[in-house]
mmCIF file with all atom_site columns, C-alpha atoms in Angstrom:
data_model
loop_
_atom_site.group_PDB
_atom_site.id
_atom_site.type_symbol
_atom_site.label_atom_id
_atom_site.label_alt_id
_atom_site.label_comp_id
_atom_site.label_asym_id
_atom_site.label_entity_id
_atom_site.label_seq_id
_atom_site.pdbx_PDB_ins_code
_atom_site.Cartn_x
_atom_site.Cartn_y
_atom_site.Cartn_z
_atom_site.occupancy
_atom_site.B_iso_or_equiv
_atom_site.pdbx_formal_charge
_atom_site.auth_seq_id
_atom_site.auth_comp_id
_atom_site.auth_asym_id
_atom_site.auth_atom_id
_atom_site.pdbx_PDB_model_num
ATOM 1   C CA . UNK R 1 1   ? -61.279  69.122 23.568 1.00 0.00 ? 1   UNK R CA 1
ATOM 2   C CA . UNK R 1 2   ? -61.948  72.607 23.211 1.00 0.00 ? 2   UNK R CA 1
ATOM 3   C CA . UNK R 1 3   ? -61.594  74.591 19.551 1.00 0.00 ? 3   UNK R CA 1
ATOM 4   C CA . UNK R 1 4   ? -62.096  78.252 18.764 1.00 0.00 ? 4   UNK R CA 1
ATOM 5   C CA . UNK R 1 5   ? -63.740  78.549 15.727 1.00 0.00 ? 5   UNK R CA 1
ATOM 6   C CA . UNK R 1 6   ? -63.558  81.732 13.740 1.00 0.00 ? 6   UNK R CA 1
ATOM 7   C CA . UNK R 1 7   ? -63.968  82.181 10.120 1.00 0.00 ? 7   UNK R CA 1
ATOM 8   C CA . UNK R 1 8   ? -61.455  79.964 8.774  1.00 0.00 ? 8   UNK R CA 1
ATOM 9   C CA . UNK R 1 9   ? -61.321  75.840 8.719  1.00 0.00 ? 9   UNK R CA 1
ATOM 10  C CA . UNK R 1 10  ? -59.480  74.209 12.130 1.00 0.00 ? 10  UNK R CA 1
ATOM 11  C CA . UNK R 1 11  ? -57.763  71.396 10.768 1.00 0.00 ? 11  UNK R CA 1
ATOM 12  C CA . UNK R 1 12  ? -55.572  68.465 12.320 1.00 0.00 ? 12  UNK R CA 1
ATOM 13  C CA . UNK R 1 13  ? -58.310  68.189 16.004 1.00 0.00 ? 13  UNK R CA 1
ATOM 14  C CA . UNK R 1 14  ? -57.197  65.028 17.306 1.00 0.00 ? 14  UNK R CA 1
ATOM 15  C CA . UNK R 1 15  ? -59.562  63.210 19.336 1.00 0.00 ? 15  UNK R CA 1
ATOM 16  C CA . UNK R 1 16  ? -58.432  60.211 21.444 1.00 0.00 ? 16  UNK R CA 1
ATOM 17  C CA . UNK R 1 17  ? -60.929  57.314 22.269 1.00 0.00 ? 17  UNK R CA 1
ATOM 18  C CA . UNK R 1 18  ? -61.509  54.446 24.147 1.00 0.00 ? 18  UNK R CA 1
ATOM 19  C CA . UNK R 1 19  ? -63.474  51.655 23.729 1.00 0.00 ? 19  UNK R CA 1
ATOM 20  C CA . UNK R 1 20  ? -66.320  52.184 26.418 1.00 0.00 ? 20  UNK R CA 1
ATOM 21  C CA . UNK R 1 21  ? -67.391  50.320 29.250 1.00 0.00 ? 21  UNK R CA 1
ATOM 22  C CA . UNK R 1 22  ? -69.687  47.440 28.684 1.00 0.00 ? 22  UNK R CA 1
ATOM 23  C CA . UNK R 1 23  ? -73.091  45.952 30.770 1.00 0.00 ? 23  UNK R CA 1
ATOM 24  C CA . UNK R 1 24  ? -73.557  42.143 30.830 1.00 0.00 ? 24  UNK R CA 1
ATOM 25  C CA . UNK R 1 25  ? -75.998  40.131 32.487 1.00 0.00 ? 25  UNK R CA 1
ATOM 26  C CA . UNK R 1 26  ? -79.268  38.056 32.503 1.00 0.00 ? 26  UNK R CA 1
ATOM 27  C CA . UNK R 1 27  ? -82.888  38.988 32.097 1.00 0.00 ? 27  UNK R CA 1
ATOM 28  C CA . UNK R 1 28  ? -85.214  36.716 34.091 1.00 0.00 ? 28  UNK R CA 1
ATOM 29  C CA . UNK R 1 29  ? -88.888  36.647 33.661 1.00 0.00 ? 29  UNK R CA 1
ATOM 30  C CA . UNK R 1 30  ? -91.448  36.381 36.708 1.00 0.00 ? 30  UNK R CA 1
ATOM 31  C CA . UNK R 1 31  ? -94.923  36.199 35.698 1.00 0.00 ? 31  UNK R CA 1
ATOM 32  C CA . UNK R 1 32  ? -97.101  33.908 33.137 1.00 0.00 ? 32  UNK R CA 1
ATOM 33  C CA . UNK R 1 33  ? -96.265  32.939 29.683 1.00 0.00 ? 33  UNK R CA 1
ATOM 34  C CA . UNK R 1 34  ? -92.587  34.293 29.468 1.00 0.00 ? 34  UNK R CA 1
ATOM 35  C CA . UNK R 1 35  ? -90.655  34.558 26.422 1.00 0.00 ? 35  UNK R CA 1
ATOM 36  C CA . UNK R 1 36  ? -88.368  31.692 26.488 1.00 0.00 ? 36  UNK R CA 1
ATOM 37  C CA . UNK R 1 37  ? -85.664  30.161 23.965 1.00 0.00 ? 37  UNK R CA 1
ATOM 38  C CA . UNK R 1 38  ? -86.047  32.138 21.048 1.00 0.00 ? 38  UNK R CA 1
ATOM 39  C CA . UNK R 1 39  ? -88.153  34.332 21.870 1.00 0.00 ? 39  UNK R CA 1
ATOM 40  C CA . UNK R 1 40  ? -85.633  36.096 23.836 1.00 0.00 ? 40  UNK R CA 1
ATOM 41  C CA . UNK R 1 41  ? -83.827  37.134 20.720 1.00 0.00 ? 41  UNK R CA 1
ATOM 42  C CA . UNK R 1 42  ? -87.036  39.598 20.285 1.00 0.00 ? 42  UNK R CA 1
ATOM 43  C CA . UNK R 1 43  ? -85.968  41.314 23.743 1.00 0.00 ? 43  UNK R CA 1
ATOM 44  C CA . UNK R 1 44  ? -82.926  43.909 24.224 1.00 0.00 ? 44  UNK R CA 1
ATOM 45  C CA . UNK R 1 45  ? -81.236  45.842 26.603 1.00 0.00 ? 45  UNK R CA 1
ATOM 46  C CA . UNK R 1 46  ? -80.790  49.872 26.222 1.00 0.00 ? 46  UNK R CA 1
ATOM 47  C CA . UNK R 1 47  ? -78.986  52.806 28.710 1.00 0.00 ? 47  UNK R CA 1
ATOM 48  C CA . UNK R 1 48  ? -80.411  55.726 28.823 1.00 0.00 ? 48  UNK R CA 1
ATOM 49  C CA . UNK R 1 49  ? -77.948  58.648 30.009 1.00 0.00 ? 49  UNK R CA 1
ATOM 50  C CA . UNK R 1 50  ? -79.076  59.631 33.846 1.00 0.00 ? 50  UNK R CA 1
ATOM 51  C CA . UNK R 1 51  ? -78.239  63.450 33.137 1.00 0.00 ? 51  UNK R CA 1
ATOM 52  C CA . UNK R 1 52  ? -80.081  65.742 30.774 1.00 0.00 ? 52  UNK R CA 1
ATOM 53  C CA . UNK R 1 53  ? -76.980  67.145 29.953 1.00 0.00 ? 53  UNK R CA 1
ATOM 54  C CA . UNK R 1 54  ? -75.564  63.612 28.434 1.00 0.00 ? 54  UNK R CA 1
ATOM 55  C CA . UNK R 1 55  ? -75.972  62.768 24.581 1.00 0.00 ? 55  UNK R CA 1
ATOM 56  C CA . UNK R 1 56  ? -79.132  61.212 24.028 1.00 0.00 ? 56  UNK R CA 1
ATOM 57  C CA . UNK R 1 57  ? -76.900  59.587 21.004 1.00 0.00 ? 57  UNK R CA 1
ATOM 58  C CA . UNK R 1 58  ? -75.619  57.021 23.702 1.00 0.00 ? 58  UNK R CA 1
ATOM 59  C CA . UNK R 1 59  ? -79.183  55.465 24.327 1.00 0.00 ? 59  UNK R CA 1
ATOM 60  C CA . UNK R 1 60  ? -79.497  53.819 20.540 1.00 0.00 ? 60  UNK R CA 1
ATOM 61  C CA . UNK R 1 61  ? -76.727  51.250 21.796 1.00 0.00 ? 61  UNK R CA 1
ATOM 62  C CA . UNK R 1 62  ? -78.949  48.433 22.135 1.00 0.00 ? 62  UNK R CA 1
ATOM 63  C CA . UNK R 1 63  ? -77.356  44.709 23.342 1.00 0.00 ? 63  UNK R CA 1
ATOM 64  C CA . UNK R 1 64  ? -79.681  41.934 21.941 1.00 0.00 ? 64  UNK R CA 1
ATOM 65  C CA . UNK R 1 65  ? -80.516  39.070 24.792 1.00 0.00 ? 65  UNK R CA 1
ATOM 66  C CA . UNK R 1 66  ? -79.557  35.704 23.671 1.00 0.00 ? 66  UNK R CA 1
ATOM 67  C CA . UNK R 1 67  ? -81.870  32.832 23.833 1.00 0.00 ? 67  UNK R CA 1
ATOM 68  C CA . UNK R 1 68  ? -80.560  31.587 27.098 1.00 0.00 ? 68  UNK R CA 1
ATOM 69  C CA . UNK R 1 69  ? -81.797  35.240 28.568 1.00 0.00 ? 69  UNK R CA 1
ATOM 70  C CA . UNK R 1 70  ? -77.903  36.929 28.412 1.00 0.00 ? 70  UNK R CA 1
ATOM 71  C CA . UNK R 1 71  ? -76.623  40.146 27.133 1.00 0.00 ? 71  UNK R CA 1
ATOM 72  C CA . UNK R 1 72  ? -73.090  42.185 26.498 1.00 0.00 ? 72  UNK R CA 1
ATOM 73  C CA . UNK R 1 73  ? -74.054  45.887 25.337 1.00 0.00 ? 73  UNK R CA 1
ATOM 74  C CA . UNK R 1 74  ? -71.378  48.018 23.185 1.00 0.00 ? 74  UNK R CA 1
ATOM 75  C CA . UNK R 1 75  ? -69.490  50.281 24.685 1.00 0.00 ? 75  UNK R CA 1
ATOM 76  C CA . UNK R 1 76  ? -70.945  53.006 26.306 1.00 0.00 ? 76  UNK R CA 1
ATOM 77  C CA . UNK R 1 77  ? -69.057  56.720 27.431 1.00 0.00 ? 77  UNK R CA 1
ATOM 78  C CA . UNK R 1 78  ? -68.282  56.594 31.013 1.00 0.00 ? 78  UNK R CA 1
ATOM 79  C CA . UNK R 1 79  ? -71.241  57.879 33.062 1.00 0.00 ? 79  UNK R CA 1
ATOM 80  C CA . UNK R 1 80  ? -74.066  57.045 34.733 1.00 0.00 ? 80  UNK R CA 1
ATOM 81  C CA . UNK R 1 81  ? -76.728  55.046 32.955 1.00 0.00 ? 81  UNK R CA 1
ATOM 82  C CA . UNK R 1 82  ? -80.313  54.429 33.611 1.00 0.00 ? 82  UNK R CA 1
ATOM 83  C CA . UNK R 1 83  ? -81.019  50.689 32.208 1.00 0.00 ? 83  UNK R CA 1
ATOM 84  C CA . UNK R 1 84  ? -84.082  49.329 30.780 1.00 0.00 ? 84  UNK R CA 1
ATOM 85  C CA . UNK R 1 85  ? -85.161  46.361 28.508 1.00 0.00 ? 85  UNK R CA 1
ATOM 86  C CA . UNK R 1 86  ? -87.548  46.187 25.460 1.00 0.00 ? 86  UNK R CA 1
ATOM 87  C CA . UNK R 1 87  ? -89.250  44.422 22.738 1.00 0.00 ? 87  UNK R CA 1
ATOM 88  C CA . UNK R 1 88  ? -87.278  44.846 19.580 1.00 0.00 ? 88  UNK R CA 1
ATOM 89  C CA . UNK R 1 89  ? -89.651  43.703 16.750 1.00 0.00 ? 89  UNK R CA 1
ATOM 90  C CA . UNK R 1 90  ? -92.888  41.521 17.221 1.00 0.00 ? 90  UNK R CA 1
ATOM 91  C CA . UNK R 1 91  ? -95.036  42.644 20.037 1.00 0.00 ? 91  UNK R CA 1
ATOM 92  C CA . UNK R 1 92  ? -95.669  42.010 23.429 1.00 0.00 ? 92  UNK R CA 1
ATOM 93  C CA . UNK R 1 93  ? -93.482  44.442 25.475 1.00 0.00 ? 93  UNK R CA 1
ATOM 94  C CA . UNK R 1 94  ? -96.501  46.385 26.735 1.00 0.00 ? 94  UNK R CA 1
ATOM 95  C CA . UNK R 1 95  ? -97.110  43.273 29.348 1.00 0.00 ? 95  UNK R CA 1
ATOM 96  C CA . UNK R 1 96  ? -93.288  43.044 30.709 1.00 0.00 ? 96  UNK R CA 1
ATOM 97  C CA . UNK R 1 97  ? -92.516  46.241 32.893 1.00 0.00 ? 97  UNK R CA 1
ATOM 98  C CA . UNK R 1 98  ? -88.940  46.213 35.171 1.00 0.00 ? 98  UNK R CA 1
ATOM 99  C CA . UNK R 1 99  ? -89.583  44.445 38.434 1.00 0.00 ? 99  UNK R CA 1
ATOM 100 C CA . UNK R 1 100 ? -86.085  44.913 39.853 1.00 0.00 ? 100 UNK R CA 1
ATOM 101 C CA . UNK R 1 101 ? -82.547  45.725 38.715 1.00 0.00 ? 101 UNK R CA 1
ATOM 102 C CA . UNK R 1 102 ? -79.615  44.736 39.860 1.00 0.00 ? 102 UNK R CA 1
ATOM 103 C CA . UNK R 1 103 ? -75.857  45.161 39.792 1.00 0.00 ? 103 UNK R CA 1
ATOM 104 C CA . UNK R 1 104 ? -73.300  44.619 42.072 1.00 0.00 ? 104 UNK R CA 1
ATOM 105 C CA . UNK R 1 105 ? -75.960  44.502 44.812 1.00 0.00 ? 105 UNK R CA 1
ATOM 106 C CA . UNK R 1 106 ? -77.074  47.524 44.634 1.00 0.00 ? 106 UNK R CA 1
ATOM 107 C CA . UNK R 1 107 ? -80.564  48.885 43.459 1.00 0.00 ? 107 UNK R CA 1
ATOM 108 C CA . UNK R 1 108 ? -81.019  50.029 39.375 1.00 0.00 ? 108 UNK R CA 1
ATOM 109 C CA . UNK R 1 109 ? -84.402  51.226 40.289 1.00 0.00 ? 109 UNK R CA 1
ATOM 110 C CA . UNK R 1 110 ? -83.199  53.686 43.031 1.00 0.00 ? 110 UNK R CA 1
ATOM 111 C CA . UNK R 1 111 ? -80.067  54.541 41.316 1.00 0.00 ? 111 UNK R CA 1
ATOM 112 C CA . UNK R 1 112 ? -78.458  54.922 37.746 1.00 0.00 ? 112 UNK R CA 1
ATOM 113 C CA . UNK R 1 113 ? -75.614  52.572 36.834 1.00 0.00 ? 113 UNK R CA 1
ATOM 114 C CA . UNK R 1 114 ? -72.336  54.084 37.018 1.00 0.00 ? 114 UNK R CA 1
ATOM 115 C CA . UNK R 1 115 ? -69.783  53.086 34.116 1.00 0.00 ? 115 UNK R CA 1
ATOM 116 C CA . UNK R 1 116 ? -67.205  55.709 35.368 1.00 0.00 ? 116 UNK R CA 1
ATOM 117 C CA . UNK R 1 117 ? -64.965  53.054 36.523 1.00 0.00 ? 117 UNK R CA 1
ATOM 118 C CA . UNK R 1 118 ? -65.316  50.521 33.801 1.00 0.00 ? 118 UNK R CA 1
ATOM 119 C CA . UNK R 1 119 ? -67.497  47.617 32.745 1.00 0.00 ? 119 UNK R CA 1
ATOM 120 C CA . UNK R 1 120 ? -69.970  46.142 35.214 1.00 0.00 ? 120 UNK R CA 1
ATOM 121 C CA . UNK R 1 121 ? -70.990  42.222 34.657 1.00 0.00 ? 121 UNK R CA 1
ATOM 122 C CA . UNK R 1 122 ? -73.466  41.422 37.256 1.00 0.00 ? 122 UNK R CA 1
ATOM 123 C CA . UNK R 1 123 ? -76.217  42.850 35.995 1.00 0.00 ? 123 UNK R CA 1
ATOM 124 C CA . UNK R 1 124 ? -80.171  41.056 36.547 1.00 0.00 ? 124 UNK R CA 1
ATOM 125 C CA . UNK R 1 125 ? -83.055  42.599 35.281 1.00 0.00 ? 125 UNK R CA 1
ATOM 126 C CA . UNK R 1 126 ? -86.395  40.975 36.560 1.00 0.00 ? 126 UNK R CA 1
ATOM 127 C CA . UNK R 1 127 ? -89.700  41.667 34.358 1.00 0.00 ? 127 UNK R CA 1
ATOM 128 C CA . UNK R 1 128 ? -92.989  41.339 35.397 1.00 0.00 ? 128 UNK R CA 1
ATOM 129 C CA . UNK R 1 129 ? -96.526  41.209 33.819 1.00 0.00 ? 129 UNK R CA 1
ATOM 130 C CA . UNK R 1 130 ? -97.701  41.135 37.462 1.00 0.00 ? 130 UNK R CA 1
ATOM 131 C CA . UNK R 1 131 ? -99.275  44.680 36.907 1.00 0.00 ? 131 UNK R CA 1
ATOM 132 C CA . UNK R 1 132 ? -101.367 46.428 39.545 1.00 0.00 ? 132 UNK R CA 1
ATOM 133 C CA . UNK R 1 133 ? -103.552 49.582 39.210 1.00 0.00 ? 133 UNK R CA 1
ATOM 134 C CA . UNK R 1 134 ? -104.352 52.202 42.037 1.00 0.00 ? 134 UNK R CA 1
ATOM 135 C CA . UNK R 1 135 ? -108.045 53.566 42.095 1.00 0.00 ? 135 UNK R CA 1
ATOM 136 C CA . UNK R 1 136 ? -109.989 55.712 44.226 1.00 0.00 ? 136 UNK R CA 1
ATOM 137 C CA . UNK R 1 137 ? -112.450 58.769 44.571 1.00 0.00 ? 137 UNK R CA 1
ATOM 138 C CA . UNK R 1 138 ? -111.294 62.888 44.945 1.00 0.00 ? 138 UNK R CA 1
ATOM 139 C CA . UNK R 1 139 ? -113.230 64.017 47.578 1.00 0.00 ? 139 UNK R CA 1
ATOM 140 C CA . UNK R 1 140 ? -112.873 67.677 49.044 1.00 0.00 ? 140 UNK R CA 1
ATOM 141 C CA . UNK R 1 141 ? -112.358 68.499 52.628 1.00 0.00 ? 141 UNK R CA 1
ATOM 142 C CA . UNK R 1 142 ? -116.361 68.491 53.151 1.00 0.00 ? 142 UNK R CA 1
ATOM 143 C CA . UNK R 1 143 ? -116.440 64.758 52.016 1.00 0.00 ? 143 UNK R CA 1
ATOM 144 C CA . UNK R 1 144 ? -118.392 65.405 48.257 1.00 0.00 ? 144 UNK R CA 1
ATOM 145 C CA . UNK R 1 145 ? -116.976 64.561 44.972 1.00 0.00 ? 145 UNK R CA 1
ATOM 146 C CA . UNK R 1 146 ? -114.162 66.517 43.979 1.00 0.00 ? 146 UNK R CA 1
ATOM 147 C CA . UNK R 1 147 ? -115.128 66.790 39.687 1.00 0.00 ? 147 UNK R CA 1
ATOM 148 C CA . UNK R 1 148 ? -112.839 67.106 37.160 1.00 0.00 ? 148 UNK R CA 1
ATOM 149 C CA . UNK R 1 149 ? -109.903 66.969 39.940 1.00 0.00 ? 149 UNK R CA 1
ATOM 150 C CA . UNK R 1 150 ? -106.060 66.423 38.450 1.00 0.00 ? 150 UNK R CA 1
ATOM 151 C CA . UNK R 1 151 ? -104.632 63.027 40.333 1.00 0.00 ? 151 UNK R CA 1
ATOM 152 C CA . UNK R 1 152 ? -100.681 62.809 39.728 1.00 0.00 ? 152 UNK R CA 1
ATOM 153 C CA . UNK R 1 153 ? -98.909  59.041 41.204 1.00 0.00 ? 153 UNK R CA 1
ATOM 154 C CA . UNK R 1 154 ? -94.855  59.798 42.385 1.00 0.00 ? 154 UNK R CA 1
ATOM 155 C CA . UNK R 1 155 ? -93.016  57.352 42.756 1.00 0.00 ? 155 UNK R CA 1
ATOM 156 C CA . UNK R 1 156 ? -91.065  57.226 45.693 1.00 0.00 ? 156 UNK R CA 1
ATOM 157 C CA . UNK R 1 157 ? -87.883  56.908 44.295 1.00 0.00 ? 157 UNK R CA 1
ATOM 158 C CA . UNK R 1 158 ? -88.148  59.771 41.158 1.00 0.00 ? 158 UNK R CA 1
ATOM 159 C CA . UNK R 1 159 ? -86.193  63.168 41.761 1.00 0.00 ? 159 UNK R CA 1
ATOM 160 C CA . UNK R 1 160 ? -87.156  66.112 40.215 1.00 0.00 ? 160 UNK R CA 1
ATOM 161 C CA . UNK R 1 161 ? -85.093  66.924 37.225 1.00 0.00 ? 161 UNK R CA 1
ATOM 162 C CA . UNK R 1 162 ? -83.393  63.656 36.780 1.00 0.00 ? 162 UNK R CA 1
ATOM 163 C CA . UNK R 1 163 ? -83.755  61.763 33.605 1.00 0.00 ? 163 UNK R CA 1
ATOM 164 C CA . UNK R 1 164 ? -85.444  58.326 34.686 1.00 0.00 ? 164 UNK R CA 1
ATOM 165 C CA . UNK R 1 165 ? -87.155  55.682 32.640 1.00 0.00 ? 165 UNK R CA 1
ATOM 166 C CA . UNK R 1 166 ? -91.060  56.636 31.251 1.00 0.00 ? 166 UNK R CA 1
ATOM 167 C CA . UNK R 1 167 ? -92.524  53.880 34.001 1.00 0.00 ? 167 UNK R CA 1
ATOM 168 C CA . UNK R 1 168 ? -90.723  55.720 37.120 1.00 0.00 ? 168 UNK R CA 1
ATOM 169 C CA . UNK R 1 169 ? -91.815  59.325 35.873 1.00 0.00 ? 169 UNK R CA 1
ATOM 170 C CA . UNK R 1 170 ? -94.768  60.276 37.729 1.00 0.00 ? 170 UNK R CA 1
ATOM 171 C CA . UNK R 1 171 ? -97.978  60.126 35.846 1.00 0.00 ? 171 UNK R CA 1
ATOM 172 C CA . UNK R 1 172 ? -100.861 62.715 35.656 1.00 0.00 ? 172 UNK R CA 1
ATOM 173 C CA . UNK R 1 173 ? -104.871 61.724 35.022 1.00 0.00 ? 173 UNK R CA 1
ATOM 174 C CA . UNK R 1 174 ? -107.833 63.141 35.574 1.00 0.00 ? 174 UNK R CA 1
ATOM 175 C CA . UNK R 1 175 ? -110.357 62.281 37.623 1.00 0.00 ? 175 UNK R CA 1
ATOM 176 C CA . UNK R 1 176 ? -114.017 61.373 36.181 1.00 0.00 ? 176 UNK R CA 1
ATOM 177 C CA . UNK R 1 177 ? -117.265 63.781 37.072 1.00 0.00 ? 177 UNK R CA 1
ATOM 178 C CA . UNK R 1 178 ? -117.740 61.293 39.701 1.00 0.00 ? 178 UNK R CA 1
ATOM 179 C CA . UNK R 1 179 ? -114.210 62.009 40.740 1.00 0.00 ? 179 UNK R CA 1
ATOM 180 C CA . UNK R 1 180 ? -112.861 58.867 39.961 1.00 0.00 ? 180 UNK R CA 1
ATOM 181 C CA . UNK R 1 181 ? -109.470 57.945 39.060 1.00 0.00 ? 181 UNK R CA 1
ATOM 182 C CA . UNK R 1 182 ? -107.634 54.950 38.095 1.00 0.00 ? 182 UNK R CA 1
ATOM 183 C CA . UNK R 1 183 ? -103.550 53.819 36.908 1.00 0.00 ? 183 UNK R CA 1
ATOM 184 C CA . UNK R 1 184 ? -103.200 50.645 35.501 1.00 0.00 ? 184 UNK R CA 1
ATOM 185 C CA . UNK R 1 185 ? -99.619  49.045 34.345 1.00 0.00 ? 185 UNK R CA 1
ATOM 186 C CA . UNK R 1 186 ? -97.410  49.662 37.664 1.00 0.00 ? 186 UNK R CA 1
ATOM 187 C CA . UNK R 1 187 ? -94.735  46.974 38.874 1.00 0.00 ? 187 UNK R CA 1
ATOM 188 C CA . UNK R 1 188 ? -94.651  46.642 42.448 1.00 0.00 ? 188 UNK R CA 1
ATOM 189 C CA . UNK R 1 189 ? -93.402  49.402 44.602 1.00 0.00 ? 189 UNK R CA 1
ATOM 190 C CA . UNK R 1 190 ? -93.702  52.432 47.439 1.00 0.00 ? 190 UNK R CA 1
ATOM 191 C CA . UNK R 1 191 ? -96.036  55.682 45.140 1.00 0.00 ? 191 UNK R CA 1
ATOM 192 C CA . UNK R 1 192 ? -97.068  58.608 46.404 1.00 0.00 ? 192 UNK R CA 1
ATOM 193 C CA . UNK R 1 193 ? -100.593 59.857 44.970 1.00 0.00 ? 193 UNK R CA 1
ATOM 194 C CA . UNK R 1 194 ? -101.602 63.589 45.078 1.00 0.00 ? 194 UNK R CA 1
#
């Protein structure tokens, strides 16, 4: 709804509102020692808006997982979502990153979730603490030791000036005196390293 305002009050905007759509699914664990039972309950589900231009308000919906790994979020404003589950209280998140999401067949890693046309009920989201780290040496064209050199990892799948989750942004280190580099904490999938 649009309103002029000028110096005086606008009274009597009517604003009409729906209930939102809603993401339910599982969360399945594949890697050693994972939560299980109650220990779920620690664990919840958030969507992050996919555009810049989206409220950032929408992304404090959380849906709590149940002990028997299922979750129903609250309505959300028709859009597309990026979705991503977290440690609510008590530790321990730092081990689990996203291995693969899921809904309707198609990739949540690739793509954001689309709630335009209503509620989507299929969703899986794997975890892992099956982490992996890239290393290597900077070396300049005439084979020595690049020092101090910037190394940045892509992944394949991030596009500039989309809003993804903080473990598919690209990530920036720098490279010992020896020119040495190392990234630790990645789930399994295609990088690019410049």
């Amino acid at each position: 709804v649009g309103v002029s305002v000028g110096q005086n009050d606008v009274p009597g905007v009517a604003l009409a509102v729906g209930e939102g759509a809603r993401v339910s699914g599982r969360i399945l664990f594949d890697g050693d020692n994972p939560p299980v039972g109650n220990q779920l309950k620690a664990w919840a589900i958030t969507l992050g808006p996919a555009s810049a231009l989206s409220s950032p308000a929408v992304a404090t919906n959380r849906a709590p997982v149940d002990e028997r790994g299922q979750f129903v979020s609250p309505g959300y404003p028709g859009g597309r979502y990026w979705i991503n589950a977290n440690v609510q209280s008590g530790g321990g998140a730092m081990q689990w990153l996203p291995k693969a999401v899921t809904a309707g067949g198609r990739d949540g890693l690739a793509a954001p979730l689309d709630l335009a046309l209503g509620d989507v009920d299929d969703v899986v989201i794997t975890m892992t603490n099956k982490l992996a780290q890239v290393t290597g040496t900077v070396r300049v064209d005439s084979g020595t030791v690049a020092r101090t050199a910037t190394v940045v990892l892509i992944p394949v799948t991030y596009r500039p000036g989309q809003v993804t989750s903080s473990w598919r942004r690209p990530r920036q280190m720098q490279a010992s005196d020896q020119g040495v580099y190392s990234v630790g904490a990645l789930v399994p999938g295609d990088y690019f390293v410049v």
